[in-house]
Coordinates of C-alpha atoms in Angstrom, one line a residue:
Chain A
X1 CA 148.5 163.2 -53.5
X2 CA 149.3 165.0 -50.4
X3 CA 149.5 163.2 -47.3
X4 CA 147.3 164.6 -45.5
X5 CA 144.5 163.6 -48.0
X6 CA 145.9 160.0 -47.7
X7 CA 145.2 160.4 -43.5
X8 CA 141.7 161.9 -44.3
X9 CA 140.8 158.9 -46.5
X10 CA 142.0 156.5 -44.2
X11 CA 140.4 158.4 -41.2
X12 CA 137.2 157.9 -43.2
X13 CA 137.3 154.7 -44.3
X14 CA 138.0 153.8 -40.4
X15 CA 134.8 155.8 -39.8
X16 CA 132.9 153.7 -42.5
X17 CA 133.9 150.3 -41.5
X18 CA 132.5 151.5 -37.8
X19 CA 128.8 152.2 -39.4
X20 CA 128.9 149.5 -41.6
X21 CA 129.7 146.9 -37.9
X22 CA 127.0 148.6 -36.4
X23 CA 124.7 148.1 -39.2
X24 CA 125.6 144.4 -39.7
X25 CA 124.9 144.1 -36.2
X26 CA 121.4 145.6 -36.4
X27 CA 121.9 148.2 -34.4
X28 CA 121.4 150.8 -36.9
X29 CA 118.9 151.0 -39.8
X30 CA 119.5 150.9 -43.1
X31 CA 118.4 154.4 -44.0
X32 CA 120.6 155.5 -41.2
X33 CA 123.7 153.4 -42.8
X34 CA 123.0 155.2 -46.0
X35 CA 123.0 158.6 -44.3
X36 CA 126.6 157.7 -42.8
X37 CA 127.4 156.9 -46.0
X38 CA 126.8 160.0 -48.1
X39 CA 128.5 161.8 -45.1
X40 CA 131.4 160.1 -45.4
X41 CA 132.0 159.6 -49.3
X42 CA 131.5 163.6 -49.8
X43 CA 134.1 163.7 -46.9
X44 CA 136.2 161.7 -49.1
X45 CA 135.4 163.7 -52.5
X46 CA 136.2 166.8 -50.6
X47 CA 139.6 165.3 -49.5
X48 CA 140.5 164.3 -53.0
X49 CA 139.3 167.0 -54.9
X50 CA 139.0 170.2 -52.9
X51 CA 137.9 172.4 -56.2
X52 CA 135.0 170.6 -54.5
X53 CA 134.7 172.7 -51.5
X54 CA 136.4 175.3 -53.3
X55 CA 133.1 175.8 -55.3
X56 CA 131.2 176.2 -52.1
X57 CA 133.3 178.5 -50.8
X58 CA 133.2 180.7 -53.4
X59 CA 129.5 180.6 -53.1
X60 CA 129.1 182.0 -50.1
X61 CA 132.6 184.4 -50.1
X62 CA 134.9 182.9 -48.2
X63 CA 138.8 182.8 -49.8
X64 CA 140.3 179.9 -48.8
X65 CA 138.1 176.8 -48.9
X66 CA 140.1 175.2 -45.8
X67 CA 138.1 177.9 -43.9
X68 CA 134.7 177.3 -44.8
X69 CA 135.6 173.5 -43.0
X70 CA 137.0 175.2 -40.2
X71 CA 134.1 177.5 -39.9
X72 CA 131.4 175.0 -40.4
X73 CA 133.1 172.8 -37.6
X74 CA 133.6 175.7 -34.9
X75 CA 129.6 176.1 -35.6
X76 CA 129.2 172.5 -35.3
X77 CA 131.2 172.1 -32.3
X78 CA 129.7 175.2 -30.6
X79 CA 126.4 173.6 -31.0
X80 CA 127.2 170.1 -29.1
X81 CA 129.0 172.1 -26.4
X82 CA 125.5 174.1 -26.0
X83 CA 123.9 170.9 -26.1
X84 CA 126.0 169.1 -23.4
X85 CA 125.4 171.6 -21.5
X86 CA 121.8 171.8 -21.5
X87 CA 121.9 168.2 -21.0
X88 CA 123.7 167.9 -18.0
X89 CA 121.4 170.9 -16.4
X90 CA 118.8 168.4 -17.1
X91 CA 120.6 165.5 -15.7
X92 CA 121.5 167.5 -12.8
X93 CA 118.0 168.1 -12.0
X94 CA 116.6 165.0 -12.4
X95 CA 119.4 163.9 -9.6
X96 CA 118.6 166.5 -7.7
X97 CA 115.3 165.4 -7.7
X98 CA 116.0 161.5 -7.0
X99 CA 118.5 162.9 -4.1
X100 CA 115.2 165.2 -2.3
X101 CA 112.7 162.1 -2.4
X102 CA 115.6 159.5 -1.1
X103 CA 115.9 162.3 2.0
X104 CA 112.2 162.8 2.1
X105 CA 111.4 159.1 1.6
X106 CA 114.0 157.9 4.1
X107 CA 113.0 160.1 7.1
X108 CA 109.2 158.7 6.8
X109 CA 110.2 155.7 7.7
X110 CA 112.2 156.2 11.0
Chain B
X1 CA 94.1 188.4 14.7
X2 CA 95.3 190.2 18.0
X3 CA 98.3 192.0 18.0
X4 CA 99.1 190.2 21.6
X5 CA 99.5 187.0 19.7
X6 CA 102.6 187.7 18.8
X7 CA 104.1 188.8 21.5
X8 CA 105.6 185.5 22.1
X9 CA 106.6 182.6 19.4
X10 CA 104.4 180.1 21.7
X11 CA 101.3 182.0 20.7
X12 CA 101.8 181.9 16.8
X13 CA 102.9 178.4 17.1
X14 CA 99.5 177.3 18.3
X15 CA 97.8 178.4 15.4
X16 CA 100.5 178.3 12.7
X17 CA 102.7 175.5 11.9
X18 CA 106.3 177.4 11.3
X19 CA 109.1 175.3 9.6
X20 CA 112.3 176.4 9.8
X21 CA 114.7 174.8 7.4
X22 CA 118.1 174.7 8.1
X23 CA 120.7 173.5 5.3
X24 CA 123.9 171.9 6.5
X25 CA 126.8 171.3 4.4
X26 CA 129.9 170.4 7.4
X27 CA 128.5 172.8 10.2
X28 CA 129.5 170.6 13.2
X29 CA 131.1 173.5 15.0
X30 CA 128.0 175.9 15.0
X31 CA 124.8 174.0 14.4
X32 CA 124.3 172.4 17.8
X33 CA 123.7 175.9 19.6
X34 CA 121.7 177.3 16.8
X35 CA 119.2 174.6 17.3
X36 CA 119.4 175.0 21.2
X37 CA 118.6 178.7 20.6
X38 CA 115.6 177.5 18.0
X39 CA 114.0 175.4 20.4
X40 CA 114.8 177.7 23.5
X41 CA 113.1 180.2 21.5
X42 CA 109.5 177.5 20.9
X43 CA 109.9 176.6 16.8
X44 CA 109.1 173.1 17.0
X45 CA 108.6 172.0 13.7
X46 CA 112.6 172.3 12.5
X47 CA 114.5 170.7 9.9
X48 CA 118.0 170.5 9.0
X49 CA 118.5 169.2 5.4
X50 CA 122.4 167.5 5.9
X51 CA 123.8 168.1 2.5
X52 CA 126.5 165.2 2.7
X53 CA 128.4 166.5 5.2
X54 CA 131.4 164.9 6.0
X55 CA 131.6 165.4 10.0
X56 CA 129.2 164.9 12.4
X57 CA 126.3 167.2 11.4
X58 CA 123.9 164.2 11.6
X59 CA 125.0 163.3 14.9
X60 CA 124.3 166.5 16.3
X61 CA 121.2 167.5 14.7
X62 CA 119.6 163.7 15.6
X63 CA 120.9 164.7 19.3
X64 CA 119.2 168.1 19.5
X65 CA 115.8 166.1 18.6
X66 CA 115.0 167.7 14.9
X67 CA 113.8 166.2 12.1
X68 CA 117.2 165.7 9.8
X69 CA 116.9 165.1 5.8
X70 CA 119.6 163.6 4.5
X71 CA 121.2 164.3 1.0
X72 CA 123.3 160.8 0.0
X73 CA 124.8 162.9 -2.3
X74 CA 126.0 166.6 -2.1
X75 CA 123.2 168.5 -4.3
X76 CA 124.3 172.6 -2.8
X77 CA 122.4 175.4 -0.8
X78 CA 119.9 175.6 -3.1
X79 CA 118.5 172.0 -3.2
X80 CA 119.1 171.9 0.1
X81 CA 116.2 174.3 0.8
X82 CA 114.0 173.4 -2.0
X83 CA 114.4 169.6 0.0
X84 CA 113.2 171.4 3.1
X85 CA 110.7 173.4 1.8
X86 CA 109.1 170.2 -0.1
X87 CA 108.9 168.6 3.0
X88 CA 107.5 171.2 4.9
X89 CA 104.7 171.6 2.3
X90 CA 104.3 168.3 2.9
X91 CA 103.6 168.3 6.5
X92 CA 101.2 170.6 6.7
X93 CA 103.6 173.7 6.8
X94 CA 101.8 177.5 7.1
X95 CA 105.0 179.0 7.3
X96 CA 108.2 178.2 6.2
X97 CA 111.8 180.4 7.4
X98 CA 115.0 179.6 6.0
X99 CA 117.6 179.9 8.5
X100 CA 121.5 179.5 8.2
X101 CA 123.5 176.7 10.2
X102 CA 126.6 179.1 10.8
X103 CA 125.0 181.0 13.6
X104 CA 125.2 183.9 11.7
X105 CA 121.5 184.9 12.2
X106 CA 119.6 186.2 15.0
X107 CA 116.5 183.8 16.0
X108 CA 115.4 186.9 17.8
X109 CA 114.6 188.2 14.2
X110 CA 112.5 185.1 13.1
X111 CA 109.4 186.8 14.3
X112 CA 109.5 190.4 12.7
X113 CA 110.3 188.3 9.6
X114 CA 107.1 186.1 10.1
X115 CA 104.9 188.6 11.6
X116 CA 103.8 190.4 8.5
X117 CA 102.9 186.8 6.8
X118 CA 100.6 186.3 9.5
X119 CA 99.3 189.5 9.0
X120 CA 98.8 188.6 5.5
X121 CA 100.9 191.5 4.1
X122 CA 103.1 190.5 2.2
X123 CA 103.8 186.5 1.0
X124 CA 107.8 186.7 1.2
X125 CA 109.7 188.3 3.7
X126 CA 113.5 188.8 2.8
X127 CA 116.0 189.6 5.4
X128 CA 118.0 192.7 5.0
X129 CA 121.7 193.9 6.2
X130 CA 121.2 197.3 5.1
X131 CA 118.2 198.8 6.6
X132 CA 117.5 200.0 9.9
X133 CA 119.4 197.2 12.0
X134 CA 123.4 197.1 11.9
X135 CA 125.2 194.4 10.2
X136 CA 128.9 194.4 10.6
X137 CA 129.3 193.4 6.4
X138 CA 133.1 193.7 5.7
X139 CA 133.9 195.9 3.0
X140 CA 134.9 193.5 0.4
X141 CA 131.4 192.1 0.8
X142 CA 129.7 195.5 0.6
X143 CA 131.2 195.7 -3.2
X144 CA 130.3 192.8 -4.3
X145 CA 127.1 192.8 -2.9
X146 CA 126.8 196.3 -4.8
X147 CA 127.6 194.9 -8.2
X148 CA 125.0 192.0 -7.5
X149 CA 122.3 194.6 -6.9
X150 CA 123.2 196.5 -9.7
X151 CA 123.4 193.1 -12.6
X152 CA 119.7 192.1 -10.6
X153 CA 118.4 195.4 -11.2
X154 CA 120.0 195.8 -14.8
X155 CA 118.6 191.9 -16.0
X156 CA 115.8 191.8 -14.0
X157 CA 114.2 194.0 -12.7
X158 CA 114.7 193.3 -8.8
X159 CA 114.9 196.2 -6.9
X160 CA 116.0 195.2 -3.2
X161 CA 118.2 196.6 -0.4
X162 CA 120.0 193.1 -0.3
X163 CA 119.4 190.8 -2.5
X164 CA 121.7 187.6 -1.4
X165 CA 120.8 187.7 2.2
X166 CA 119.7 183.8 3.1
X167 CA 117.3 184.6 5.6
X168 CA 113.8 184.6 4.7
X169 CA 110.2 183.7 5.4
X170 CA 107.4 182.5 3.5
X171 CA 104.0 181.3 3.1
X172 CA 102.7 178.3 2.3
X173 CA 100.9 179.9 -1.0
X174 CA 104.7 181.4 -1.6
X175 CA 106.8 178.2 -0.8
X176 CA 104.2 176.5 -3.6
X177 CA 104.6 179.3 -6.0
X178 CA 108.5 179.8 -5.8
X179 CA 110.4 176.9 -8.0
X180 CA 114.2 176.7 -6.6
X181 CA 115.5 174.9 -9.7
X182 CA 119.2 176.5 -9.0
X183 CA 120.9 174.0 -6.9
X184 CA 123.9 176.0 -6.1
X185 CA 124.5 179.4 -4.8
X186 CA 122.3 180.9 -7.5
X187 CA 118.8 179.9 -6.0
X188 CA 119.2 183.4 -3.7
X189 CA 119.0 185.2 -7.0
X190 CA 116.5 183.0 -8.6
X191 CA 114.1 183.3 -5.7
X192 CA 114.5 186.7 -6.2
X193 CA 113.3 186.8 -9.8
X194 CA 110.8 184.6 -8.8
X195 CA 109.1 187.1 -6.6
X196 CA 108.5 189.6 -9.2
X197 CA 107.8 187.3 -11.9
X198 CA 105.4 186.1 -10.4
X199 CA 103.9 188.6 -8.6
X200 CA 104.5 187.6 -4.9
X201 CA 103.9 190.2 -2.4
X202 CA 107.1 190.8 -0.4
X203 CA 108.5 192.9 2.0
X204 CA 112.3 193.5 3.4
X205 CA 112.7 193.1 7.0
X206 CA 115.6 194.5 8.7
X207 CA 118.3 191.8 10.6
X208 CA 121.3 191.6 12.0
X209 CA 123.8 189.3 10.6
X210 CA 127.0 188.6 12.5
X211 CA 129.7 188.2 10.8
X212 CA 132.2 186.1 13.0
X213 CA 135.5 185.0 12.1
X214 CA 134.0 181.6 12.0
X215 CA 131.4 182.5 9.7
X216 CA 134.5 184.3 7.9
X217 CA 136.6 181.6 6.8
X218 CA 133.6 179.3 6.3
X219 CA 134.2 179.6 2.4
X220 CA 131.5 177.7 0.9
X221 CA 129.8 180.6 1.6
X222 CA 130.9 181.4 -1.7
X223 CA 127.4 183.9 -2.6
X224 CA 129.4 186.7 -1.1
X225 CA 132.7 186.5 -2.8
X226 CA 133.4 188.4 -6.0
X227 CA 134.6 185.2 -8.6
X228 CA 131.4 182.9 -7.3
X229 CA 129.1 186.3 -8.1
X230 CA 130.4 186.9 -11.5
X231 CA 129.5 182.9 -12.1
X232 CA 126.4 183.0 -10.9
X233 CA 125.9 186.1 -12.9
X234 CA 127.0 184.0 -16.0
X235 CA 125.3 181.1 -15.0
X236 CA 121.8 183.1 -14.5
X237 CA 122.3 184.8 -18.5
X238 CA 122.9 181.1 -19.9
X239 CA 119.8 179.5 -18.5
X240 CA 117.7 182.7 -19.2
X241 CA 119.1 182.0 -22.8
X242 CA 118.2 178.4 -22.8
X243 CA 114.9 178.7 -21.7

């Protein structure tokens, strides 16, 4: 076993233990528990055995199986980052907004 | 309407209610005489939105008698107005002008820009440096005011003379119409796109803009320079992509 895949289980395991608190504190559903779980045990597989990810990679045509991971979390993190940003334009004009009726709502009064 | 009518601002004022909003992000040094020449010149109705300014804006504006909006937060240019312009719709507003705090325009030109909204020709009138009247724009400016007409034209279809200049005037049905969602610097261009989206009649009305060297190093007048234009450029693509 390589060490990396022995930082990858732990790593995972760490992750697990946090879904399993939050669902023995209620604060996530079961089915959501499970979810977490099936993420995080083919994370596992894939660390142990990457013939694993090997096999999907060849599926699709890329070489070297570490790449379809990178590739898939570039993607992944592209996403969020388009996300956040959409967010905070939202967040930024709800404030906005709060900001104009405060100045609006405050000059009534004198 | 008579054409004597607007001979003098006094006359339009008794059967229009003109706004003019000012925005004010740290103007101490220059907003105290363009209010004097405001009210020398008959606007009664004017607002300075105070964008969190840090000096004594407030103070000054209160002094001169105007109604002042205060942001407790600093929200840019583009809020700013948007602040004023909700306000003025508000109140009863016929006619709204927005008008810079850095003395750099002419109050003089307030009625040639409102005249042909009273006239009902055109919704929107848009200042601009660059015909008929002489604006002193330095060169730098010129070139980057160039490649902003040329991505507005490109993208969307805006064909101006200027298309950043701040002053403009507009009508109650226009004020309504136009959405300034871009808090920052971008909300020149965005009004802009507005227009000929949706259909606003607008005209360009030449002014003269002085360009003083107090106006000069007053930086957050950042819609002129060439790194702020190529952001609000990028900034303008990604929300059109989002939408």
């Amino acid at each position: 076993m390589e060490p990396i895949q022995i930082i990858l289980v732990i790593f995972v395991f760490f992750a697990l233990s946090r879904a399993y608190l939050r669902y023995s504190e209620g604060k996530i559903k079961a089915a959501e528990f499970a979810f977490w779980i099936v993420i995080w045990v083919s994370a596992i597989a894939a660390a142990l055995s990457p013939k694993i990810v090997g096999f999907f990679s060849n599926l699709i045509g890329i070489g070297r199986p570490a790449d379809l991971i990178i590739y898939i979390a570039i993607i992944l993190l592209f996403y969020l980052v388009f996300r956040s940003y959409v967010m905070i334009d939202e967040i930024d004009q709800k404030m906005t907004k709060i900001v104009r009726e405060l100045a609006i709502g405050r000059q009534k009064k004198k | 309407m008579g054409r004597n009518r607007f001979d003098n601002n006094r006359g339009i004022n008794n059967i229009m209610k003109i706004f003019i909003i000012i925005p004010a992000h740290n103007e101490e040094k220059s907003i105290g005489p363009v209010l004097d020449n405001l009210k020398k010149c008959g606007y009664n109705d004017i607002v300075v939105v105070n964008d969190f300014s840090k000096d004594n804006t407030e103070k000054i504006a209160r002094q001169k008698g105007v109604v002042v909006l205060n942001h407790i937060i600093n929200r840019g240019q583009g809020a700013s107005l948007a602040t004023g312009n909700e306000y003025a719709l508000r109140n009863g507003a016929d006619i709204i002008v927005h008008f810079d705090a850095d003395g750099q325009m002419m109050v003089e030109d307030i009625l040639a820009m409102i005249k042909p909204i009273i006239e009902k020709k055109a919704d929107i009138t848009l200042g601009s440096r660059f015909i008929g009247k002489k604006s002193n724009v330095p060169k730098f400016k010129m070139f980057t005011l160039m490649l902003g007409k040329i991505f507005l034209r490109t993208f969307y279809r805006v064909r101006l003379t200027d298309s950043q200049c701040g002053f403009r005037a507009m009508s109650k049905k226009a004020a309504e119409t136009i959405e300034i969602k871009q808090d920052k610097m971008e909300h020149a261009s965005e009004i802009l796109v507005e227009i000929f989206k949706k259909r606003l009649k607008y005209k360009e009305i030449p002014v003269t803009i002085k360009y003083t060297e107090y106006s000069k190093e007053h930086t957050h007048h950042g819609r002129f320079h060439l790194w702020s234009g190529i952001k609000i450029a990028f900034k303008m693509m990604i929300k059109r992509l989002m939408q």
